[in-house]
């Protein structure tokens, strides 16, 4: 089955700096890659996603890149703010057995220091 | 977004007890999912449902039972709770289309003593 590895597990940056979180996946059939942000005690919320026919997607300060050949994708947050502090999960998914099978990474705890 | 609600938010029970976690969505999404979230494991799929009366096992189904008599509800039952089932449980839903995100509820924090 699919295996998603996420690094680093924790990340501390100064406010205003950039943060990068990297994920690798094993199943070449995965074709959809969402990223979720989870604040303490709250639900995971989708922040950005990318489909396998696209190499990069940007939404204001957040961008995601995908390298299908190397099977890795990354989340980039620029001009970080304290409210960006949260746990971020990457995921790789594919349609399998009649549903969208999603495999999540183990999360990155991002701390933005004011 | 309150489209998917879970209850209770917190639950403490004892080993061997039966406990049911509720999930209700107002989006009319066909697909619903139950995950458990544990430190170091991320989110792991317990069960999913493609429609009313259609359910199937995920990655970690042992010890859990689900039902889906109505599209909007997807309860998860622990028939005889064990300490290893202490976790945070998230319900999610999605449209029946490829490459669409899942939307999560607020979760239920379950402690089994």
Short mmCIF file of C-alpha atoms in Angstrom, two decimals:
data_model
loop_
_atom_site.label_atom_id
_atom_site.label_comp_id
_atom_site.label_asym_id
_atom_site.label_seq_id
_atom_site.Cartn_x
_atom_site.Cartn_y
_atom_site.Cartn_z
CA UNK A 1 0.00 0.00 0.00
CA UNK A 2 0.86 3.67 -0.05
CA UNK A 3 3.45 5.02 2.36
CA UNK A 4 3.85 8.74 2.99
CA UNK A 5 6.86 10.10 4.84
CA UNK A 6 6.89 13.67 6.12
CA UNK A 7 9.82 15.77 7.31
CA UNK A 8 10.66 17.46 9.56
CA UNK A 9 8.49 16.42 12.48
CA UNK A 10 9.02 19.80 14.15
CA UNK A 11 10.05 23.13 12.67
CA UNK A 12 10.70 26.47 14.35
CA UNK A 13 11.09 29.65 12.32
CA UNK A 14 11.26 33.33 13.08
CA UNK A 15 8.26 35.41 12.10
CA UNK A 16 8.70 36.61 8.53
CA UNK A 17 10.94 33.73 7.49
CA UNK A 18 9.90 30.93 5.16
CA UNK A 19 8.99 27.39 6.15
CA UNK A 20 9.28 24.29 3.99
CA UNK A 21 7.76 20.88 4.72
CA UNK A 22 8.62 17.90 2.55
CA UNK A 23 6.78 14.66 1.85
CA UNK A 24 7.56 11.58 -0.18
CA UNK A 25 5.14 8.91 -1.34
CA UNK A 26 5.59 5.39 -2.65
CA UNK A 27 2.58 4.63 -4.89
CA UNK A 28 3.09 6.05 -8.37
CA UNK A 29 -0.68 5.79 -8.94
CA UNK A 30 -1.37 8.50 -6.35
CA UNK A 31 -2.70 11.50 -8.20
CA UNK A 32 -4.06 13.95 -5.63
CA UNK A 33 -2.10 15.59 -2.83
CA UNK A 34 -3.94 17.69 -0.22
CA UNK A 35 -2.34 19.56 2.66
CA UNK A 36 -4.15 20.06 5.95
CA UNK A 37 -3.52 22.47 8.81
CA UNK A 38 -4.57 21.43 12.30
CA UNK A 39 -4.55 23.90 15.16
CA UNK A 40 -4.41 22.57 18.69
CA UNK A 41 -7.65 20.81 19.61
CA UNK A 42 -9.28 21.54 16.27
CA UNK A 43 -10.15 19.75 13.07
CA UNK A 44 -7.73 19.29 10.17
CA UNK A 45 -8.56 21.92 7.55
CA UNK A 46 -7.60 21.82 3.91
CA UNK A 47 -5.25 24.67 3.03
CA UNK A 48 -4.11 23.74 -0.45
CA UNK A 49 -4.10 20.77 -2.79
CA UNK A 50 -2.44 19.77 -6.03
CA UNK A 51 -3.29 17.26 -8.71
CA UNK A 52 -0.74 15.14 -10.49
CA UNK A 53 -1.07 16.99 -13.79
CA UNK A 54 0.23 20.18 -12.15
CA UNK A 55 3.77 20.86 -10.97
CA UNK A 56 3.13 23.87 -8.75
CA UNK A 57 0.22 25.72 -7.18
CA UNK A 58 0.19 28.92 -5.21
CA UNK A 59 -2.35 30.61 -2.97
CA UNK A 60 -1.14 33.87 -1.45
CA UNK A 61 1.67 32.94 1.00
CA UNK A 62 1.27 29.20 0.51
CA UNK A 63 2.62 27.15 -2.37
CA UNK A 64 2.92 23.46 -3.09
CA UNK A 65 5.27 21.78 -5.55
CA UNK A 66 5.06 18.26 -6.91
CA UNK A 67 7.77 16.15 -8.52
CA UNK A 68 6.07 13.00 -9.84
CA UNK A 69 9.29 11.45 -11.07
CA UNK A 70 10.91 11.64 -7.65
CA UNK A 71 7.58 11.06 -5.87
CA UNK A 72 7.90 14.00 -3.57
CA UNK A 73 5.93 17.13 -2.87
CA UNK A 74 6.53 20.11 -0.64
CA UNK A 75 4.64 22.87 1.15
CA UNK A 76 6.17 26.34 1.19
CA UNK A 77 4.95 29.08 3.50
CA UNK A 78 6.44 32.52 2.98
CA UNK A 79 6.41 35.50 5.34
CA UNK A 80 5.33 33.31 8.23
CA UNK A 81 3.09 34.73 10.93
CA UNK A 82 2.35 33.52 14.46
CA UNK A 83 -1.08 32.32 13.33
CA UNK A 84 0.67 29.87 10.98
CA UNK A 85 1.73 27.91 14.08
CA UNK A 86 -0.02 24.53 13.84
CA UNK A 87 0.51 20.93 12.80
CA UNK A 88 0.58 20.41 9.04
CA UNK A 89 -0.27 17.10 7.39
CA UNK A 90 0.50 16.09 3.85
CA UNK A 91 -1.45 13.33 2.14
CA UNK A 92 -1.32 11.27 -1.01
CA UNK A 93 -4.44 9.77 -2.49
CA UNK A 94 -5.80 7.76 -5.38
CA UNK A 95 -9.12 6.30 -6.38
CA UNK A 96 -8.99 2.68 -5.25
CA UNK A 97 -11.62 0.04 -4.51
CA UNK A 98 -14.49 2.49 -4.99
CA UNK A 99 -13.32 5.39 -2.88
CA UNK A 100 -10.68 8.09 -2.62
CA UNK A 101 -8.05 6.33 -0.56
CA UNK A 102 -6.02 8.90 1.37
CA UNK A 103 -2.75 8.17 3.17
CA UNK A 104 -1.57 10.86 5.57
CA UNK A 105 1.90 11.78 6.68
CA UNK A 106 2.66 11.87 10.39
CA UNK A 107 2.57 15.65 10.62
CA UNK A 108 4.93 18.59 11.09
CA UNK A 109 4.54 20.85 14.10
CA UNK A 110 5.38 24.36 12.95
CA UNK A 111 6.18 27.02 15.51
CA UNK A 112 6.50 30.61 14.35
CA UNK A 113 8.42 32.67 16.88
CA UNK A 114 7.32 36.34 17.09
CA UNK B 1 -17.80 25.27 8.74
CA UNK B 2 -20.48 23.38 10.68
CA UNK B 3 -21.38 21.07 7.80
CA UNK B 4 -20.13 18.05 9.71
CA UNK B 5 -20.68 17.69 13.45
CA UNK B 6 -19.47 15.08 15.88
CA UNK B 7 -20.74 14.19 19.33
CA UNK B 8 -19.74 13.94 22.03
CA UNK B 9 -16.62 16.11 21.90
CA UNK B 10 -15.15 14.34 24.91
CA UNK B 11 -15.89 10.93 26.38
CA UNK B 12 -14.42 8.93 29.23
CA UNK B 13 -15.42 5.31 29.65
CA UNK B 14 -14.14 2.05 31.06
CA UNK B 15 -12.72 -1.03 29.39
CA UNK B 16 -15.37 -3.46 28.24
CA UNK B 17 -18.06 -0.80 27.83
CA UNK B 18 -19.82 -0.12 24.57
CA UNK B 19 -19.55 3.43 23.29
CA UNK B 20 -20.95 5.09 20.19
CA UNK B 21 -19.55 8.18 18.53
CA UNK B 22 -21.92 10.15 16.36
CA UNK B 23 -21.29 11.94 13.09
CA UNK B 24 -23.77 14.06 11.14
CA UNK B 25 -23.22 15.97 7.90
CA UNK B 26 -25.44 18.44 6.10
CA UNK B 27 -23.64 18.56 2.75
CA UNK B 28 -25.32 15.42 1.35
CA UNK B 29 -21.88 14.00 0.62
CA UNK B 30 -22.01 10.38 -0.46
CA UNK B 31 -18.76 9.38 1.16
CA UNK B 32 -18.11 9.39 4.88
CA UNK B 33 -15.06 8.24 6.80
CA UNK B 34 -13.89 7.53 10.32
CA UNK B 35 -10.26 8.12 11.29
CA UNK B 36 -8.35 7.82 14.49
CA UNK B 37 -5.48 10.17 15.26
CA UNK B 38 -2.62 9.02 17.45
CA UNK B 39 0.73 10.64 18.11
CA UNK B 40 3.30 9.34 15.67
CA UNK B 41 0.72 7.74 13.39
CA UNK B 42 -1.09 10.64 11.85
CA UNK B 43 -4.63 9.85 10.71
CA UNK B 44 -5.55 6.24 10.08
CA UNK B 45 -8.74 5.11 8.38
CA UNK B 46 -11.03 2.87 10.42
CA UNK B 47 -14.09 2.53 8.15
CA UNK B 48 -15.62 4.32 5.24
CA UNK B 49 -19.01 4.42 3.59
CA UNK B 50 -19.79 5.11 -0.06
CA UNK B 51 -23.54 5.57 0.48
CA UNK B 52 -26.37 4.56 2.78
CA UNK B 53 -26.10 0.87 3.66
CA UNK B 54 -22.66 0.56 2.01
CA UNK B 55 -19.68 0.38 4.35
CA UNK B 56 -16.23 -1.13 4.16
CA UNK B 57 -13.12 -1.59 6.27
CA UNK B 58 -10.17 0.75 6.27
CA UNK B 59 -6.68 0.28 7.65
CA UNK B 60 -7.51 -0.35 11.34
CA UNK B 61 -11.09 -1.73 11.63
CA UNK B 62 -10.67 -4.28 14.42
CA UNK B 63 -12.85 -3.59 17.44
CA UNK B 64 -15.10 -1.12 15.62
CA UNK B 65 -18.52 -1.35 14.02
CA UNK B 66 -20.24 1.19 11.77
CA UNK B 67 -23.64 1.62 10.22
CA UNK B 68 -25.18 4.03 7.75
CA UNK B 69 -28.94 3.82 7.58
CA UNK B 70 -29.22 7.47 6.46
CA UNK B 71 -26.91 9.40 4.18
CA UNK B 72 -26.31 12.14 6.75
CA UNK B 73 -25.36 9.94 9.72
CA UNK B 74 -22.41 7.63 10.21
CA UNK B 75 -22.06 6.38 13.80
CA UNK B 76 -18.99 4.50 15.01
CA UNK B 77 -19.38 1.93 17.80
CA UNK B 78 -16.73 0.39 19.99
CA UNK B 79 -18.48 -2.79 21.07
CA UNK B 80 -16.13 -3.58 23.97
CA UNK B 81 -13.72 -0.71 24.53
CA UNK B 82 -10.04 -1.37 25.18
CA UNK B 83 -7.31 1.02 26.39
CA UNK B 84 -5.63 0.84 22.99
CA UNK B 85 -8.68 2.56 21.54
CA UNK B 86 -7.97 5.71 23.53
CA UNK B 87 -7.55 8.26 20.75
CA UNK B 88 -9.01 11.26 18.99
CA UNK B 89 -11.61 10.21 16.43
CA UNK B 90 -12.41 12.27 13.37
CA UNK B 91 -15.31 11.86 11.02
CA UNK B 92 -14.95 13.18 7.47
CA UNK B 93 -17.01 13.40 4.32
CA UNK B 94 -16.39 14.02 0.64
CA UNK B 95 -18.10 14.17 -2.71
CA UNK B 96 -18.12 10.96 -4.81
CA UNK B 97 -15.68 12.41 -7.31
CA UNK B 98 -12.02 11.63 -7.82
CA UNK B 99 -9.50 14.13 -6.49
CA UNK B 100 -11.79 15.91 -4.06
CA UNK B 101 -10.76 16.75 -0.50
CA UNK B 102 -12.22 15.26 2.61
CA UNK B 103 -13.79 17.65 5.12
CA UNK B 104 -13.41 16.88 8.80
CA UNK B 105 -15.52 17.28 11.89
CA UNK B 106 -14.17 18.69 15.16
CA UNK B 107 -13.30 15.28 16.55
CA UNK B 108 -14.13 13.26 19.65
CA UNK B 109 -11.47 12.80 22.29
CA UNK B 110 -12.08 9.34 23.78
CA UNK B 111 -10.35 8.10 26.91
CA UNK B 112 -10.73 4.50 28.03
CA UNK B 113 -9.72 3.78 31.60
#
